[in-house]
Structure formats: C-alpha cells, structure tokens
CSV table of C-alpha atoms in Angstrom, one decimal:
chain,number,residue,atom,x,y,z
A,13,MET,CA,-55.8,132.7,-18.7
A,14,LEU,CA,-57.7,130.7,-16.2
A,15,LYS,CA,-59.7,132.6,-13.6
A,16,ALA,CA,-61.1,131.8,-10.2
A,17,LEU,CA,-64.8,130.8,-10.5
A,18,LEU,CA,-66.8,133.4,-8.5
A,19,ALA,CA,-70.4,134.4,-7.7
A,20,GLY,CA,-71.7,138.0,-7.2
A,21,CYS,CA,-72.2,139.5,-3.8
A,22,VAL,CA,-75.5,139.1,-2.0
A,23,PHE,CA,-76.1,140.7,1.4
A,24,SER,CA,-79.4,139.6,2.9
A,25,PHE,CA,-80.9,138.5,6.2
A,26,PRO,CA,-83.2,135.5,5.5
A,27,ALA,CA,-85.4,133.9,8.1
A,28,PHE,CA,-82.9,131.0,8.6
A,29,GLY,CA,-79.9,133.2,9.4
A,30,TYR,CA,-77.3,135.6,8.0
A,31,ALA,CA,-76.1,135.0,4.5
A,32,LYS,CA,-72.3,134.7,4.2
A,33,PRO,CA,-70.6,137.5,2.3
A,34,GLN,CA,-69.6,136.6,-1.2
A,35,PRO,CA,-66.7,137.7,-3.5
A,36,LEU,CA,-67.5,140.9,-5.4
A,37,LEU,CA,-66.8,140.3,-9.1
A,38,LEU,CA,-66.2,143.8,-10.3
A,39,LYS,CA,-68.0,144.6,-13.6
A,40,GLN,CA,-66.0,146.5,-16.3
A,41,GLN,CA,-67.6,149.8,-17.3
A,42,LYS,CA,-67.5,151.8,-20.5
A,43,VAL,CA,-66.1,155.3,-20.0
A,44,THR,CA,-66.9,158.3,-22.1
A,45,GLN,CA,-64.1,160.7,-23.2
A,46,ALA,CA,-65.4,163.3,-20.7
A,47,GLN,CA,-65.4,160.8,-17.9
A,48,ARG,CA,-62.0,159.5,-18.9
A,49,GLU,CA,-60.5,163.0,-18.8
A,50,SER,CA,-62.1,163.8,-15.5
A,51,LEU,CA,-60.9,160.6,-13.9
A,52,CYS,CA,-57.4,161.1,-15.2
A,53,THR,CA,-57.2,164.6,-13.7
A,54,GLN,CA,-58.7,163.6,-10.4
A,55,LEU,CA,-56.8,160.4,-9.8
A,56,LYS,CA,-53.5,161.7,-11.5
A,57,ILE,CA,-53.3,158.7,-13.8
A,58,SER,CA,-52.3,158.6,-17.5
A,59,CYS,CA,-54.8,159.6,-20.2
A,60,HIS,CA,-52.5,158.4,-23.0
A,61,PRO,CA,-54.4,156.3,-25.6
A,62,ASP,CA,-52.4,153.3,-24.6
A,63,ALA,CA,-53.2,153.6,-20.9
A,64,THR,CA,-54.7,150.3,-19.6
A,65,TRP,CA,-56.5,151.5,-16.5
A,66,GLN,CA,-60.1,150.4,-16.1
A,67,LEU,CA,-63.3,151.5,-14.4
A,68,TYR,CA,-65.3,148.9,-12.6
A,69,GLN,CA,-68.7,148.8,-10.9
A,70,VAL,CA,-69.6,146.9,-7.7
A,71,PRO,CA,-72.5,144.4,-8.2
A,72,ASN,CA,-75.7,145.5,-6.5
A,73,HIS,CA,-74.1,148.8,-5.6
A,74,SER,CA,-74.6,151.0,-8.7
A,75,LYS,CA,-72.9,154.1,-7.2
A,76,ARG,CA,-69.8,152.3,-5.9
A,77,HIS,CA,-66.9,152.0,-8.4
A,78,TYR,CA,-63.3,151.1,-8.5
A,79,VAL,CA,-60.4,152.0,-10.8
A,80,ILE,CA,-57.5,149.7,-11.3
A,81,GLU,CA,-54.4,151.3,-12.7
A,82,LYS,CA,-51.4,149.0,-12.7
A,83,LEU,CA,-50.8,148.3,-9.0
A,84,LYS,CA,-53.1,151.1,-7.8
A,85,LEU,CA,-56.7,150.7,-6.6
A,86,PHE,CA,-59.1,153.6,-6.3
A,87,GLU,CA,-62.5,153.4,-4.6
A,88,LEU,CA,-65.0,155.9,-5.9
A,89,GLU,CA,-68.6,156.9,-5.3
A,90,GLU,CA,-70.6,158.1,-8.3
A,91,ASN,CA,-72.4,161.5,-8.0
A,92,PRO,CA,-74.7,163.0,-10.5
A,93,GLN,CA,-72.0,164.9,-12.2
A,94,SER,CA,-68.7,163.2,-11.1
A,95,TYR,CA,-67.0,160.6,-9.0
A,96,GLN,CA,-65.9,161.2,-5.5
A,97,LEU,CA,-62.7,159.5,-4.3
A,98,ARG,CA,-63.3,157.6,-1.1
A,99,ASN,CA,-60.1,155.7,-0.7
A,100,ASP,CA,-57.0,154.5,-2.6
A,101,TRP,CA,-54.3,152.0,-2.3
A,102,ASP,CA,-50.9,151.8,-3.9
A,103,PHE,CA,-49.3,148.4,-4.0
A,104,SER,CA,-46.3,149.4,-6.1
A,105,ALA,CA,-43.9,148.9,-3.2
A,106,TYR,CA,-45.3,145.6,-2.2
A,107,GLN,CA,-42.8,142.7,-2.5
A,108,PRO,CA,-44.3,139.2,-2.9
A,109,LEU,CA,-41.3,137.6,-1.4
A,110,SER,CA,-42.7,134.1,-0.9
A,111,GLN,CA,-44.5,133.7,-4.3
A,112,THR,CA,-43.2,130.7,-6.2
A,113,PRO,CA,-44.4,128.9,-9.3
A,114,HIS,CA,-45.5,125.4,-8.4
A,115,TRP,CA,-45.3,123.9,-11.9
A,116,THR,CA,-42.2,125.5,-13.4
A,117,VAL,CA,-39.2,126.0,-11.2
A,118,ASP,CA,-38.1,125.4,-7.6
A,119,GLY,CA,-37.1,128.2,-5.2
A,120,PRO,CA,-38.2,131.8,-4.9
A,121,SER,CA,-39.2,133.6,-8.1
A,122,GLU,CA,-36.8,136.2,-9.5
A,123,LYS,CA,-37.6,139.5,-11.2
A,124,GLU,CA,-35.7,138.3,-14.3
A,125,ASP,CA,-35.7,135.7,-17.0
A,126,LEU,CA,-35.2,132.2,-15.8
A,127,LEU,CA,-34.5,128.7,-17.2
A,128,ASP,CA,-36.1,125.6,-15.7
A,129,GLN,CA,-34.4,122.3,-15.1
A,130,HIS,CA,-35.1,121.3,-18.8
A,131,GLY,CA,-33.6,124.5,-20.2
A,132,ASN,CA,-36.9,126.0,-21.1
A,133,PHE,CA,-37.3,129.8,-21.0
A,134,ILE,CA,-39.5,131.2,-18.1
A,135,ARG,CA,-40.5,134.8,-17.8
A,136,ALA,CA,-41.7,136.3,-14.5
A,137,ASP,CA,-44.2,138.9,-15.7
A,138,ALA,CA,-45.2,142.1,-14.0
A,139,LEU,CA,-47.6,141.8,-11.0
A,140,HIS,CA,-51.2,142.7,-11.5
A,141,LEU,CA,-54.4,143.1,-9.4
A,142,TYR,CA,-57.2,140.7,-10.0
A,143,PRO,CA,-60.6,142.6,-10.3
A,144,VAL,CA,-62.4,140.8,-7.5
A,145,LEU,CA,-62.8,141.7,-3.9
A,146,PHE,CA,-62.7,138.7,-1.6
A,147,PRO,CA,-64.4,139.0,1.8
A,148,ILE,CA,-62.2,138.4,4.9
A,149,ASN,CA,-64.9,139.1,7.5
A,150,ASP,CA,-68.4,140.5,7.5
A,151,THR,CA,-67.3,144.0,6.6
A,152,ASP,CA,-63.8,143.9,5.1
A,153,TYR,CA,-62.4,142.7,1.8
A,154,SER,CA,-59.1,141.8,0.3
A,155,ILE,CA,-57.7,141.9,-3.2
A,156,ALA,CA,-55.4,139.3,-5.0
A,157,LEU,CA,-52.1,140.6,-6.1
A,158,ILE,CA,-51.0,138.1,-8.8
A,159,GLN,CA,-47.7,137.2,-10.4
A,160,ARG,CA,-47.8,135.4,-13.7
A,161,TRP,CA,-45.2,133.0,-15.2
A,162,ASP,CA,-45.0,132.0,-18.8
A,163,GLU,CA,-43.0,129.0,-19.9
A,164,MET,CA,-42.4,128.6,-23.7
A,165,TYR,CA,-41.2,125.5,-25.4
A,166,SER,CA,-41.4,123.8,-28.8
A,167,GLY,CA,-44.9,123.2,-29.8
A,168,GLY,CA,-46.5,124.3,-26.6
A,169,GLY,CA,-46.4,126.6,-23.5
A,170,MET,CA,-47.7,127.3,-20.1
A,171,THR,CA,-49.1,130.1,-18.0
A,172,GLU,CA,-49.2,129.9,-14.2
A,173,GLU,CA,-50.5,132.5,-11.7
A,174,VAL,CA,-49.8,132.7,-8.0
A,175,ALA,CA,-51.6,135.1,-5.6
A,176,ASP,CA,-51.0,137.0,-2.4
A,177,PHE,CA,-54.2,138.3,-0.8
A,178,LEU,CA,-54.1,141.8,0.8
A,179,GLN,CA,-56.8,143.1,3.2
A,180,LEU,CA,-57.9,146.6,2.3
A,181,LYS,CA,-57.8,149.0,5.3
A,182,PRO,CA,-58.8,152.7,5.7
A,183,GLN,CA,-56.5,155.5,4.6
A,184,GLY,CA,-54.7,153.5,2.0
A,185,LYS,CA,-53.3,150.9,4.3
A,186,TYR,CA,-53.3,147.2,3.7
A,187,GLN,CA,-52.2,143.9,5.3
A,188,GLN,CA,-51.2,140.6,3.9
A,189,ILE,CA,-53.7,137.9,4.9
A,190,PHE,CA,-52.6,134.9,2.7
A,191,GLN,CA,-49.6,134.3,0.6
A,192,ASN,CA,-48.2,132.1,-2.2
A,193,ILE,CA,-51.6,130.7,-3.2
A,194,PRO,CA,-51.8,128.7,-6.4
A,195,PHE,CA,-54.3,130.6,-8.5
A,196,SER,CA,-54.5,129.2,-12.0
A,197,VAL,CA,-52.6,127.1,-14.6
A,198,SER,CA,-53.0,126.5,-18.3
A,199,ARG,CA,-50.5,124.3,-20.1
A,200,MET,CA,-50.3,122.8,-23.6
A,201,ILE,CA,-47.7,120.1,-24.4
A,202,ARG,CA,-47.0,118.7,-27.8
A,203,ALA,CA,-47.7,115.0,-28.1
A,204,CYS,CA,-47.3,114.3,-31.9
A,205,PHE,CA,-43.7,113.7,-33.2
A,206,SER,CA,-44.1,111.5,-36.2
A,207,GLU,CA,-46.2,111.2,-39.3
A,208,GLN,CA,-48.0,108.3,-37.6
A,209,ASP,CA,-48.8,110.4,-34.6
A,210,TYR,CA,-50.3,113.2,-36.7
A,211,ALA,CA,-52.3,110.7,-38.8
A,212,ALA,CA,-53.7,109.1,-35.6
A,213,SER,CA,-54.4,112.3,-33.7
A,214,GLY,CA,-55.5,114.7,-36.4
A,215,GLU,CA,-56.0,118.1,-34.9
A,216,HIS,CA,-55.6,116.8,-31.3
A,217,CYS,CA,-51.8,116.7,-31.1
A,218,HIS,CA,-51.4,118.4,-27.7
A,219,ASP,CA,-52.0,117.4,-24.1
A,220,LEU,CA,-53.9,120.1,-22.2
A,221,GLU,CA,-53.8,120.9,-18.5
A,222,LYS,CA,-55.6,123.4,-16.4
A,223,LEU,CA,-56.1,124.3,-12.8
A,224,VAL,CA,-59.2,126.2,-11.7
A,225,LEU,CA,-59.8,127.7,-8.2
A,226,ASN,CA,-63.0,128.5,-6.5
A,227,ILE,CA,-62.8,130.4,-3.2
A,228,GLU,CA,-65.6,130.0,-0.6
A,229,TYR,CA,-65.8,132.3,2.4
A,230,LEU,CA,-66.4,130.2,5.6
A,231,GLN,CA,-66.0,132.6,8.5
A,232,ALA,CA,-63.7,135.5,9.5
A,233,ASN,CA,-60.2,134.9,8.2
A,234,THR,CA,-61.1,131.4,6.9
A,235,TRP,CA,-61.7,130.3,3.3
A,236,ARG,CA,-62.3,127.0,1.6
A,237,MET,CA,-60.0,126.7,-1.4
A,238,LYS,CA,-61.6,124.4,-4.0
A,239,TYR,CA,-59.2,123.2,-6.7
A,240,HIS,CA,-60.1,121.4,-9.9
A,241,TYR,CA,-57.2,119.9,-11.9
A,242,ILE,CA,-57.9,118.5,-15.4
A,243,ARG,CA,-55.5,116.8,-17.9
A,244,THR,CA,-56.9,115.8,-21.3
A,245,LEU,CA,-54.7,113.9,-23.7
A,246,SER,CA,-53.9,113.6,-27.3
A,247,PRO,CA,-54.5,110.1,-28.8
A,248,SER,CA,-50.7,110.1,-29.3
A,249,SER,CA,-49.8,110.9,-25.7
A,250,ASP,CA,-47.9,108.5,-23.4
A,251,GLN,CA,-49.3,110.3,-20.2
A,252,SER,CA,-52.2,109.5,-18.0
A,253,PRO,CA,-55.4,111.6,-18.0
A,254,MET,CA,-56.5,113.2,-14.8
A,255,ASN,CA,-59.7,114.9,-13.5
A,256,GLN,CA,-59.4,115.5,-9.8
A,257,ARG,CA,-60.6,117.9,-7.1
A,258,LYS,CA,-59.1,118.8,-3.8
A,259,ASN,CA,-60.2,121.2,-1.1
A,260,TYR,CA,-58.2,123.0,1.6
A,261,VAL,CA,-59.4,125.1,4.6
A,262,LEU,CA,-57.2,128.2,4.5
A,263,LYS,CA,-56.9,130.0,7.9
A,264,VAL,CA,-53.1,130.3,8.5
A,265,ASN,CA,-50.9,132.8,6.7
A,266,THR,CA,-47.9,130.7,5.8
A,267,ALA,CA,-46.1,130.3,2.5
A,268,ASP,CA,-46.7,126.5,2.4
A,269,ALA,CA,-50.4,126.5,3.4
A,270,ILE,CA,-51.4,125.0,0.1
A,271,GLN,CA,-49.6,121.8,-0.9
A,272,LEU,CA,-51.0,120.6,-4.2
A,273,PRO,CA,-50.8,116.8,-5.0
A,274,SER,CA,-47.4,116.0,-6.5
A,275,ALA,CA,-49.2,114.0,-9.3
A,276,TRP,CA,-50.7,117.3,-10.5
A,277,THR,CA,-47.4,119.0,-11.0
A,278,ALA,CA,-45.5,116.0,-12.4
A,279,TYR,CA,-45.4,115.3,-16.2
C-alpha cells in the first residue's frame, strides 16, 4: 500500500519568521499486557487477542498519545502510572458519500462488490483512519478517513485509496474539510502472454504503476497537493512509460477539486 510522504512536526519561532505546522506522523508504540488491559478497560475497546487497535505517540510530544480502534480515535496524555483520556472521536456513522475510485469504476462507490467495465471484480473495503494528523491551521488538525478499493484480474491487481479529511474539534465533534481526494494507487498488470514474451522479459513480466501523494500546508484551510505518478514497463509491454508530477492548491471543499490527468488513469 502506498502512503503519503510526510515529515515530522516541528513548532519553532526562528529569527526569520514562524515555521509552518507540519503533519504529525504518529509513531506506533509497543504496549505491555498491563497497559493493554488498562487501555481496554478505560476506553471500552476489545482486548481480544485478534483486536487490531494500536497505540501511537506524537512526535516531539512524548506524553501525548493516540489510540486508533477501527473508526474511533482517542487522544491521551501519559501520566506516571496511567493514561488520561483528553478527547475522543467516533467516525463510525460518517458516510463518505462523494468518495469515488478514479482508476477503477465511474460513479459513486457502493458498499458492495462491483464489476468494472471489463468485468473485473472490485471490492470496496472497509473504511480506515490513516495514522497522521494533518494541520488545517496553526492550532487545529485533521485526520484522513480512507476507503480502499482492490481490483483483481488474471496475473495482476490494483489497490486504490481515496480520502476525506475531517477536522478534529473539541468534545468529540468533527467537520469535513476536504473530500474525495486521490490518496494512493498501486497497480500491477501482466504483460507477458507468450513463450517469446517470457523469454524476452525474464522476471519482468508486469507493468507497474503507482501514485504517491505529498501534502504541504500553505496556510489556514489551504494545502498544496503534490502528486507523483510513475509507470514502469515490462520489455514485453505495448504501453508507454510515464514519470510525471502535478501539483494542486487545495482550498475549496468540493468533490471534484482534484482532477488528475486523464493519461494517468488510462491504460
């Protein structure tokens, strides 16, 4: 799965001016059995061995922690003997109505199995929270609620992620700030179909595509979205290679704010 490329958070006041807030890349923490049981009881989350919730630490803030449990986010402050709950958000009822896959199928996504125009199976996976806090102004942050699509076909497959960004507010409240943002893509397409193809290509019998996103904070409610799209080819491919970048200034909350080049999504 491809991820947004992010830096840690630095708050400083250098002589030449105020440093812009940076995304907070939450750092996964190990949890002892005692800590696990304490957090399960306090946050009322599952302590089953298969439970997938995770404790994270905020960079440069050793006492500030978060727990992500499915679509729930808990903000904690570490004390000498325990963790104190400061705030929590439950996104379980949130409906990403405008989220659409940009590579796989036209129209709104459905919470069911789909077939694309070629008859390939597409699955709209469960939503999940991405463990990074993105600044929306000098003091407030948002989190990405992501939906993932997987497309499977003979000799290859694709994973695509689309994000809505939700501003975290006090008392468990939140507000959508950006929607239907292409977040990442990874695709592998079979290029060898004959003995000659395999002989000529060896182990390189697939075309590979990926989309990587870097988010830069510019000012309050304004981001620069830096996309890098790469297509590398098998020697047997009949496609064209590609290595392109495109930037967008995102400051309006509309479902069509990001229009990727059509050449990126065509194959």
